[in-house]
PDB file of C-alpha atoms in Angstrom:
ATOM      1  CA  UNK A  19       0.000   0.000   0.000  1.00  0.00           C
ATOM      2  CA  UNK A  20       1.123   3.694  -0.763  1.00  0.00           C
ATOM      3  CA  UNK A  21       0.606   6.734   1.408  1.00  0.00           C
ATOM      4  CA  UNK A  22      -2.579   6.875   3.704  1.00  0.00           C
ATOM      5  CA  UNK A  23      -3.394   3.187   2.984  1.00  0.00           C
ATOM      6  CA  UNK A  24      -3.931   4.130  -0.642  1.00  0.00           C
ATOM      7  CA  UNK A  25      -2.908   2.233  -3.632  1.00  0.00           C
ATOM      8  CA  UNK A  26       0.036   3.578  -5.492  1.00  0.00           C
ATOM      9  CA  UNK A  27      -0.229   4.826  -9.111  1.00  0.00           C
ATOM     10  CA  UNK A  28       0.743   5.839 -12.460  1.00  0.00           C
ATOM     11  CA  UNK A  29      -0.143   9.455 -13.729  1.00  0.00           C
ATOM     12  CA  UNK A  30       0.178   8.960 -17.256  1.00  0.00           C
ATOM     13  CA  UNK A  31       1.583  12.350 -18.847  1.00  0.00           C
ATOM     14  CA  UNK A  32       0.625  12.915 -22.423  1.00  0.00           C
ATOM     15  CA  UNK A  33       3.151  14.154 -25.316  1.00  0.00           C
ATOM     16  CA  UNK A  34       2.807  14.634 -29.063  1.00  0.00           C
ATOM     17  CA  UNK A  35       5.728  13.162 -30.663  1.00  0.00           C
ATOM     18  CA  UNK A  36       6.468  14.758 -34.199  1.00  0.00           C
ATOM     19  CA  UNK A  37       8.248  12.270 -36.515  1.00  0.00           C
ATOM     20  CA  UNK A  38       9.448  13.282 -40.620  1.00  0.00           C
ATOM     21  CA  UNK A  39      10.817  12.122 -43.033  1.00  0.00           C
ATOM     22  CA  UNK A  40      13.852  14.293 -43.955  1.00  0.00           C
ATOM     23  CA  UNK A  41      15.951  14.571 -47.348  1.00  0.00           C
ATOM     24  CA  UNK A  42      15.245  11.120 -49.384  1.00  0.00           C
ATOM     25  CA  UNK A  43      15.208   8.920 -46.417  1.00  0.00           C
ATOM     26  CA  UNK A  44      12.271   6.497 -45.873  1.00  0.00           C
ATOM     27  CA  UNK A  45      12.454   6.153 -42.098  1.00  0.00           C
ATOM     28  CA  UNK A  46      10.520   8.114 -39.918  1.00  0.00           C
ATOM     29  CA  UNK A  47      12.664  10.074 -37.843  1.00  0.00           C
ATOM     30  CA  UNK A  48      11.337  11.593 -34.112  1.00  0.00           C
ATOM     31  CA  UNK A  49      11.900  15.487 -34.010  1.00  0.00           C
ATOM     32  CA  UNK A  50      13.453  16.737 -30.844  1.00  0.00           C
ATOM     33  CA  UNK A  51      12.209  20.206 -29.074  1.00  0.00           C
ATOM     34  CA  UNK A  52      14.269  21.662 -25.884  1.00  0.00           C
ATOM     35  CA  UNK A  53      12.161  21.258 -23.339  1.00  0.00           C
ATOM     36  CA  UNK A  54       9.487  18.928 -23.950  1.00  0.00           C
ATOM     37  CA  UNK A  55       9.729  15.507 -22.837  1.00  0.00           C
ATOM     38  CA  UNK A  56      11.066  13.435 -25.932  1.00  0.00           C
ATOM     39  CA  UNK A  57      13.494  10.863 -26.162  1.00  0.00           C
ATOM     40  CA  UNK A  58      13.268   8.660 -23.402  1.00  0.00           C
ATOM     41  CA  UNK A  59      17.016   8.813 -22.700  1.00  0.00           C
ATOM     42  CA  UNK A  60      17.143  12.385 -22.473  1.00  0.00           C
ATOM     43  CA  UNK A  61      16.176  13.788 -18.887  1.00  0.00           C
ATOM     44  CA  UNK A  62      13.921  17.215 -18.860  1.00  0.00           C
ATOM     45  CA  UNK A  63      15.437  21.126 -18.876  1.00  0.00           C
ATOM     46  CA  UNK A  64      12.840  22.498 -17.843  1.00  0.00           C
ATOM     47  CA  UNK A  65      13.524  24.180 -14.307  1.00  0.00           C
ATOM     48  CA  UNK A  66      10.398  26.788 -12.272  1.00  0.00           C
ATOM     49  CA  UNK A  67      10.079  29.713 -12.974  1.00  0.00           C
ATOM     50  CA  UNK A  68      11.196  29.034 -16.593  1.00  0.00           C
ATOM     51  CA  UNK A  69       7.526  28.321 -18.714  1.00  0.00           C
ATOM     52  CA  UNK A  70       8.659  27.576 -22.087  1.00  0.00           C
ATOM     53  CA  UNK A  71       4.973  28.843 -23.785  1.00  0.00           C
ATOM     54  CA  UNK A  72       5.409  26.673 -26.793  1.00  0.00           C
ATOM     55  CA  UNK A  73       6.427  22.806 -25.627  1.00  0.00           C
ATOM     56  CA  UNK A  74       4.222  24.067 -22.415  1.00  0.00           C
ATOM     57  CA  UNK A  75       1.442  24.472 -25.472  1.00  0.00           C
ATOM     58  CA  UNK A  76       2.256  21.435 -26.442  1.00  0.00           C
ATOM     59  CA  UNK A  77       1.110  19.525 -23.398  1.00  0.00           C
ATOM     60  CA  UNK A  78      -2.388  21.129 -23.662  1.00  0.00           C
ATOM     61  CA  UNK A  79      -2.716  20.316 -27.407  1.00  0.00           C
ATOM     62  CA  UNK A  80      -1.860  16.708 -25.816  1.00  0.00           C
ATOM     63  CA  UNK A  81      -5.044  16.596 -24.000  1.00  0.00           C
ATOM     64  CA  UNK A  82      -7.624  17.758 -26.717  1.00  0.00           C
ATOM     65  CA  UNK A  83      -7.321  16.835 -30.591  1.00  0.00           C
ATOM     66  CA  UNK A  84      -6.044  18.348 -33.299  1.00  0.00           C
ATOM     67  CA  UNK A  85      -9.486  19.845 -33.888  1.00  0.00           C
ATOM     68  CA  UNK A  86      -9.193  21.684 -31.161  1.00  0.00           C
ATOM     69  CA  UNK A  87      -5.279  22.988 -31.950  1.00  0.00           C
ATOM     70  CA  UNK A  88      -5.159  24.230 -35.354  1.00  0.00           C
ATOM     71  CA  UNK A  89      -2.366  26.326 -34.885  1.00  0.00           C
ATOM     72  CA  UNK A  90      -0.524  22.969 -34.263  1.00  0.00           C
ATOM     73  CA  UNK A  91      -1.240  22.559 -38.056  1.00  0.00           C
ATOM     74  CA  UNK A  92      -0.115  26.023 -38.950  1.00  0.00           C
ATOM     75  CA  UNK A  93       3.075  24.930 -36.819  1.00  0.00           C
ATOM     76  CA  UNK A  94       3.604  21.869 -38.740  1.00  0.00           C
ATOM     77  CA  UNK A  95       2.774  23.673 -42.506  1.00  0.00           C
ATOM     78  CA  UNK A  96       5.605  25.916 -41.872  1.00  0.00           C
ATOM     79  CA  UNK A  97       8.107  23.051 -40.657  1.00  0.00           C
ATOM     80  CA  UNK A  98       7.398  21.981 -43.984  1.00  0.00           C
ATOM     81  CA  UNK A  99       7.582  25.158 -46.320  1.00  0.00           C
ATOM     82  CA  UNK A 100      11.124  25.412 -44.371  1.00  0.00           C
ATOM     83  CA  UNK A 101      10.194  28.393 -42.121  1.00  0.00           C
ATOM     84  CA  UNK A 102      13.515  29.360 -40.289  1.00  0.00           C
ATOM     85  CA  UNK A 103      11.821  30.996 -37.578  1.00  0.00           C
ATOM     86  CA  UNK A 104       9.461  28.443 -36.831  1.00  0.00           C
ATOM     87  CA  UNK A 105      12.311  25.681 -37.007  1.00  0.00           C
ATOM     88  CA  UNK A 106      14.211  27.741 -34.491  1.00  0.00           C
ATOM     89  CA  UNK A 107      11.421  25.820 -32.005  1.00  0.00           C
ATOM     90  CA  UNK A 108      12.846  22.449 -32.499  1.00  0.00           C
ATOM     91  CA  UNK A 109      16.357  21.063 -30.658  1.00  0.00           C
ATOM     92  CA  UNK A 110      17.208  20.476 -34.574  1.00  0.00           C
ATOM     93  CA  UNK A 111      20.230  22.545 -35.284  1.00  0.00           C
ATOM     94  CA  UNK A 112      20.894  20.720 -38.828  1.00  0.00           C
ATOM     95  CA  UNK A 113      17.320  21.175 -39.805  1.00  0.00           C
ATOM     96  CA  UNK A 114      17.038  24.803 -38.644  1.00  0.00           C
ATOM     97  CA  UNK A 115      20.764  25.534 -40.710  1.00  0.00           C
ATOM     98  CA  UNK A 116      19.174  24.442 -43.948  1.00  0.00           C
ATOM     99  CA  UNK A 117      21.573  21.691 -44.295  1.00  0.00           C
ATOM    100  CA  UNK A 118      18.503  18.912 -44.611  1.00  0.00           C
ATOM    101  CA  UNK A 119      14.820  19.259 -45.226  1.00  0.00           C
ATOM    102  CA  UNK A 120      11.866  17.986 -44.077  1.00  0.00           C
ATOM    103  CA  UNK A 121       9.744  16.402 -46.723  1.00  0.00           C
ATOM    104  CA  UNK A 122       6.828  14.791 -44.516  1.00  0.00           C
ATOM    105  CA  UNK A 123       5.236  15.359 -41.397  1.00  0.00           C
ATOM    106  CA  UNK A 124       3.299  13.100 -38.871  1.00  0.00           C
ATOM    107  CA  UNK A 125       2.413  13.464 -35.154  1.00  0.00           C
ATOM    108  CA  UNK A 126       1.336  10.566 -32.652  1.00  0.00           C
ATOM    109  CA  UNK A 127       0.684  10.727 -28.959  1.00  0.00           C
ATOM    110  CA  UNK A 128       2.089   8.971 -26.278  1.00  0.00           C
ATOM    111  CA  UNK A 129       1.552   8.448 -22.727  1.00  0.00           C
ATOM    112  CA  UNK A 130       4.847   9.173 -20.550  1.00  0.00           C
ATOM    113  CA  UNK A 131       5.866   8.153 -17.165  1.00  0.00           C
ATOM    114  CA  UNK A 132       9.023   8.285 -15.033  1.00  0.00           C
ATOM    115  CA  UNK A 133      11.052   5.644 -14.766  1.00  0.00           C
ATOM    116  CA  UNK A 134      12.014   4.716 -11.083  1.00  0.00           C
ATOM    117  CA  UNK A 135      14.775   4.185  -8.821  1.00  0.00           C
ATOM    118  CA  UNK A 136      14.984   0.501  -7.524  1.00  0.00           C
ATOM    119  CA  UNK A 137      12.767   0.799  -3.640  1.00  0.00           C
ATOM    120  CA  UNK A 138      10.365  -0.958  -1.907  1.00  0.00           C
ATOM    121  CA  UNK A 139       7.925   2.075  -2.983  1.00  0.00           C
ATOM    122  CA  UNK A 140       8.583   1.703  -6.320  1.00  0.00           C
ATOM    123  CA  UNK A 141       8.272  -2.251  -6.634  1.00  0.00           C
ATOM    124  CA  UNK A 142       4.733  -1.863  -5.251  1.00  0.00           C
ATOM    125  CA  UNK A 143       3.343  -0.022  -8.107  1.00  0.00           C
ATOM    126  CA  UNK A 144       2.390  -2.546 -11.211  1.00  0.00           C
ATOM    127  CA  UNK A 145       4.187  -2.152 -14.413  1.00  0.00           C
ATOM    128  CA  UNK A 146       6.633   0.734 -14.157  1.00  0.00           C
ATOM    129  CA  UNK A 147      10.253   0.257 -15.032  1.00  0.00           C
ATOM    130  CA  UNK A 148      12.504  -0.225 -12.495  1.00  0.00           C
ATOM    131  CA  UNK A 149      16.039   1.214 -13.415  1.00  0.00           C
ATOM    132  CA  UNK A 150      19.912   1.136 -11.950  1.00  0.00           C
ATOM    133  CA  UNK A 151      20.721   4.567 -10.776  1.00  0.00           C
ATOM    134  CA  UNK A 152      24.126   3.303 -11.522  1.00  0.00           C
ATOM    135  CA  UNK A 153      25.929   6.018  -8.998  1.00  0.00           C
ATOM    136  CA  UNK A 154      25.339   9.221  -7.117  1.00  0.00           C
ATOM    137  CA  UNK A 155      26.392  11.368  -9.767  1.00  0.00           C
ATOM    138  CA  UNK A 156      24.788   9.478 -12.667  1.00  0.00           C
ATOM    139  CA  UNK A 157      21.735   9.667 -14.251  1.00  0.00           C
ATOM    140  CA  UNK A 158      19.673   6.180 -15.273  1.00  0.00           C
ATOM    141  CA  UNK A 159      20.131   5.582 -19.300  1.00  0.00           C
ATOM    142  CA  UNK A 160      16.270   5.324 -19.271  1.00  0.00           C
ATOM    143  CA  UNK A 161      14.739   8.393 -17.634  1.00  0.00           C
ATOM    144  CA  UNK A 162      10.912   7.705 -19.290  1.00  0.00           C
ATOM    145  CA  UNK A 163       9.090   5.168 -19.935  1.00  0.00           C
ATOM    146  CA  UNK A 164       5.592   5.535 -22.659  1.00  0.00           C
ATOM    147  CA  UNK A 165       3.210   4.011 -24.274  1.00  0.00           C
ATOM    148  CA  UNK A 166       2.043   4.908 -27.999  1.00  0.00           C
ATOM    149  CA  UNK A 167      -1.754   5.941 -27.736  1.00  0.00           C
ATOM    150  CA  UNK A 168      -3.211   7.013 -31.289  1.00  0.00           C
ATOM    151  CA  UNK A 169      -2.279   8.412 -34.090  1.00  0.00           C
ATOM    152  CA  UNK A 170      -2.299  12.401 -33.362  1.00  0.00           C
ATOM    153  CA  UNK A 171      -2.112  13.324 -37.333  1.00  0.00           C
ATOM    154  CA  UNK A 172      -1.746  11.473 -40.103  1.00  0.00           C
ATOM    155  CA  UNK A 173       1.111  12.069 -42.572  1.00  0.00           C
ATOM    156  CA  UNK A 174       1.011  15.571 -44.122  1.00  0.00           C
ATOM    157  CA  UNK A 175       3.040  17.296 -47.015  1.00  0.00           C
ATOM    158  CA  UNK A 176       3.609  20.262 -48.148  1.00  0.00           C
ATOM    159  CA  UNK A 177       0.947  21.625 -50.248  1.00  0.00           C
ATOM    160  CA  UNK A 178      -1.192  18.945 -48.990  1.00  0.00           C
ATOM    161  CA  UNK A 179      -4.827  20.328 -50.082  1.00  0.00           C
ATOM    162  CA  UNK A 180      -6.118  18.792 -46.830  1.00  0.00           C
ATOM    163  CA  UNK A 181      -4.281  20.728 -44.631  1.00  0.00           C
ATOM    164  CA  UNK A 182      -4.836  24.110 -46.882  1.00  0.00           C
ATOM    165  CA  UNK A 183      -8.280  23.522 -46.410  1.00  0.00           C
ATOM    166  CA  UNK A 184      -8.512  22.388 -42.649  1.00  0.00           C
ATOM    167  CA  UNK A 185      -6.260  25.621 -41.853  1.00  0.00           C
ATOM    168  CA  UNK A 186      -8.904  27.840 -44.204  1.00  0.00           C
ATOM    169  CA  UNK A 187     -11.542  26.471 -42.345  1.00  0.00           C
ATOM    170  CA  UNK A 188     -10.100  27.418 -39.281  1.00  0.00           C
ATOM    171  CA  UNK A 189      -9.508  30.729 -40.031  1.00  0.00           C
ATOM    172  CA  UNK A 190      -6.088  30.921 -41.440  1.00  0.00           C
ATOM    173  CA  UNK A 191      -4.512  32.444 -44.035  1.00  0.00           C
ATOM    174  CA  UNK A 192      -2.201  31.785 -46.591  1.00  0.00           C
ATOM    175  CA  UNK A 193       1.389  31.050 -45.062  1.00  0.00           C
ATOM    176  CA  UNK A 194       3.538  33.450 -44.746  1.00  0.00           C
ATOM    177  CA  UNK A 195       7.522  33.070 -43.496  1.00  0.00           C
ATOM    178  CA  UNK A 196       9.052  36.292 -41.838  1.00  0.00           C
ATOM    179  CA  UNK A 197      12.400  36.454 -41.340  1.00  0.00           C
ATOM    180  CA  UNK A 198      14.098  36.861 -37.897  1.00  0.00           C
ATOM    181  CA  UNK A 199      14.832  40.393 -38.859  1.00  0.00           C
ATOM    182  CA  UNK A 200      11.308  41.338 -40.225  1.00  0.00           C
ATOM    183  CA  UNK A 201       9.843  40.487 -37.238  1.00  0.00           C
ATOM    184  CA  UNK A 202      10.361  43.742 -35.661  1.00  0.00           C
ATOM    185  CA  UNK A 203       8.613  46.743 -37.769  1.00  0.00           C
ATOM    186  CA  UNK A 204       8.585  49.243 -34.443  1.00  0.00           C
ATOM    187  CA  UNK A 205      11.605  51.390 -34.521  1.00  0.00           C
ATOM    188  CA  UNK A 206      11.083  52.106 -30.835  1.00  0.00           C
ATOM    189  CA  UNK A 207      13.611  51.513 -28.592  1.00  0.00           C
ATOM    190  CA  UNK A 208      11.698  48.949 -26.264  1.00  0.00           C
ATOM    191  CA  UNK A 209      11.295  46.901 -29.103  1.00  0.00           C
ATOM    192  CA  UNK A 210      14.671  47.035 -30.429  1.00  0.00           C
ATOM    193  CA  UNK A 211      15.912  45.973 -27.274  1.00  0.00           C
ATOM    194  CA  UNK A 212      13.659  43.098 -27.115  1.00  0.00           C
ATOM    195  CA  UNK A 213      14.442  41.817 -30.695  1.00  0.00           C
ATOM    196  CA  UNK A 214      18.346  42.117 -29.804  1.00  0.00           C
ATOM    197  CA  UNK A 215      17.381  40.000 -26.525  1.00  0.00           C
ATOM    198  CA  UNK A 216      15.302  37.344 -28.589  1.00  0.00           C
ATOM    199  CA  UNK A 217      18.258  37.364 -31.105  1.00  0.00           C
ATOM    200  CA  UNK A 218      20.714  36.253 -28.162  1.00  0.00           C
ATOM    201  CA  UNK A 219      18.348  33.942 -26.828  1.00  0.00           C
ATOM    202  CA  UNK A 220      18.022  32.124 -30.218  1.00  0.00           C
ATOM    203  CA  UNK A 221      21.867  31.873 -30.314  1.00  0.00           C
ATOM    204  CA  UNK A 222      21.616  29.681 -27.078  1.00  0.00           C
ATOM    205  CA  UNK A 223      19.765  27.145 -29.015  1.00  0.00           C
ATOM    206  CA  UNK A 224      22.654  24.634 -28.301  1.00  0.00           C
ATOM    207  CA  UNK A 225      22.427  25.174 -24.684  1.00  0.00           C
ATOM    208  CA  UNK A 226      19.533  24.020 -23.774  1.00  0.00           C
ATOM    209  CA  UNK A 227      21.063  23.897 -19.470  1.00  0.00           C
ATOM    210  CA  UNK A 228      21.297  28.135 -19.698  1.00  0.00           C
ATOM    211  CA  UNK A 229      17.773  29.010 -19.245  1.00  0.00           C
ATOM    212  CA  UNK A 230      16.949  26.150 -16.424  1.00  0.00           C
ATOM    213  CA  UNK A 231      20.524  27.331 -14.587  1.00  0.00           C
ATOM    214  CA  UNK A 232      19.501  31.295 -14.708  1.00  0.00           C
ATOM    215  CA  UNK A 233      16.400  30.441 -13.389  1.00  0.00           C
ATOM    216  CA  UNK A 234      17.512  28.234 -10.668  1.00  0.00           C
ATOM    217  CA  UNK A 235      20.228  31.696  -9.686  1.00  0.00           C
ATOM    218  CA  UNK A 236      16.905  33.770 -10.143  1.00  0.00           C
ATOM    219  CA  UNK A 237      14.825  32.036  -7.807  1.00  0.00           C
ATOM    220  CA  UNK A 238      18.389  31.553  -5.198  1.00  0.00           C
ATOM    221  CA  UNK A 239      17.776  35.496  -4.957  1.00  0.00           C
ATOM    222  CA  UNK A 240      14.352  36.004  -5.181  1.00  0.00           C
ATOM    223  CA  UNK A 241      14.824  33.360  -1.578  1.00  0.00           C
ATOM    224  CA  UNK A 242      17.857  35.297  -0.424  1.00  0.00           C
ATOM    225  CA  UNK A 243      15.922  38.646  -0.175  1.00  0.00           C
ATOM    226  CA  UNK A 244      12.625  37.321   1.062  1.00  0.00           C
ATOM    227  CA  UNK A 245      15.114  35.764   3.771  1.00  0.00           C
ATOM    228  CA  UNK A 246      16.984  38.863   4.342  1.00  0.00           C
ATOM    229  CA  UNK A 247      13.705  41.153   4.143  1.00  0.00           C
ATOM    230  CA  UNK A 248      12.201  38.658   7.257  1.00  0.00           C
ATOM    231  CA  UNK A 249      15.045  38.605   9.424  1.00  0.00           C
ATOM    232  CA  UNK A 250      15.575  42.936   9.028  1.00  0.00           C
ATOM    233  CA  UNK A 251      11.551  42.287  10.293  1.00  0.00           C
ATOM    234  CA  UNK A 252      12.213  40.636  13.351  1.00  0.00           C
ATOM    235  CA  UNK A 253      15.045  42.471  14.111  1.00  0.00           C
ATOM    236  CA  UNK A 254      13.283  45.353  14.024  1.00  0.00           C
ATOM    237  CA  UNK A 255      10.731  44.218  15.892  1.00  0.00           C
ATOM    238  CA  UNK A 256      12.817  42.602  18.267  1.00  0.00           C
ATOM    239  CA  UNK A 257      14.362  46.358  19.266  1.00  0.00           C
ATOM    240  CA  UNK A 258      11.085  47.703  19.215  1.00  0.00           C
ATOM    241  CA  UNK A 259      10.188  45.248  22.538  1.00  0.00           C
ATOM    242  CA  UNK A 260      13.562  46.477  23.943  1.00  0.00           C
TER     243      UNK A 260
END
């Protein structure tokens, strides 16, 4: 039995896997994003405060349909018209570069769950995977387990006069690629600064551990003052009774 005599379980997390074919290849190839859980090797970045708004996106487009998401299909008809902007969203460096291109497009959802250490908790609950820690300072070579659920969207290419029409009907235009420096028409200075920080940010697209890490330091300060802030409190209260 688990905690208060109940039962312990599996919370099933869902994920939308997108899988292409790229260049002349005929195997279908799973696209990696930064933050999203993926690969089943690769243990998450993502680290509070830091909301990634697009994989976070992704995990509510998990739990509806594709009816529901439409700008999922915008999202994939602009991985496929080679949209360097949009590609900047994927952990796909190659891809992004132009040095290969995606010529077909699925999506299927899975159900993902940790993988756990080996402990008399963990052998209670039915059919999870049990893994080696191997040591201390080691992570297990299988951080997630999951389970394929349906088919999220069927294979889609580009010009596909399904997905013209579904995105038509759903109140979207033709496609249109800006490039990363059309993106800001407002000479201002506030958004000037803002494209220069987005620019930077983009250029830490193969570092995916420099976002989590700031935010870890950010919230170590945020602590520190709300620490320091109470204890100036009590002192000063504490002279105040003297």
């Amino acid at each position: 039995m688990g905690w208060a005599g109940m039962p312990p379980s599996i919370v099933a997390r869902p994920e939308i896997i997108l899988e292409a074919l790229i260049d002349d290849s005929e195997e279908w190839r799973e696209l990696n994003f930064r933050w999203k859980p993926g690969r089943i090797d690769q243990l998450p970045f993502q680290a509070a405060p830091h909301q990634p708004r697009f994989d976070w996106q992704m995990w509510f487009a998990a739990l509806g349909s594709i009816q529901h998401n439409p700008w999922l299909v915008s999202f994939i008809d602009k991985i496929l018209a080679g949209c360097t902007i949009v590609l900047d969203l994927l952990d796909e460096p190659e891809i992004a570069a132009g040095k290969h291109n995606i010529t077909r497009l699925r999506a299927n959802l899975y159900h993902y769950d940790f993988t756990r250490l080996d402990t008399e908790w963990a052998r209670r609950i039915p059919g999870v995977k049990i893994v080696d820690s191997g040591s201390l300072f080691c992570y297990p070579d299988q951080v997630w387990t999951r389970k394929l659920a349906n088919q999220y969207l069927p294979p889609l290419e580009l010009n596909n006069q399904s997905l013209r029409q579904f995105l038509q009907q759903s109140g979207y235009g033709p496609s249109i690629c800006a490039v990363n420096e059309d993106r800001c028409t407002d000479d201002g200075p506030l958004a000037q600064v803002l494209c220069q920080i987005a620019a930077f940010l983009r250029e830490l697209n193969t570092k995916s551990w420099v976002l989590p890490l700031a935010a870890f330091f950010s919230c170590c300060i945020v602590e520190w003052r709300s620490f320091l802030s109470q204890r100036k409190g009590s002192i000063s209260d504490k002279l105040k009774l003297e």
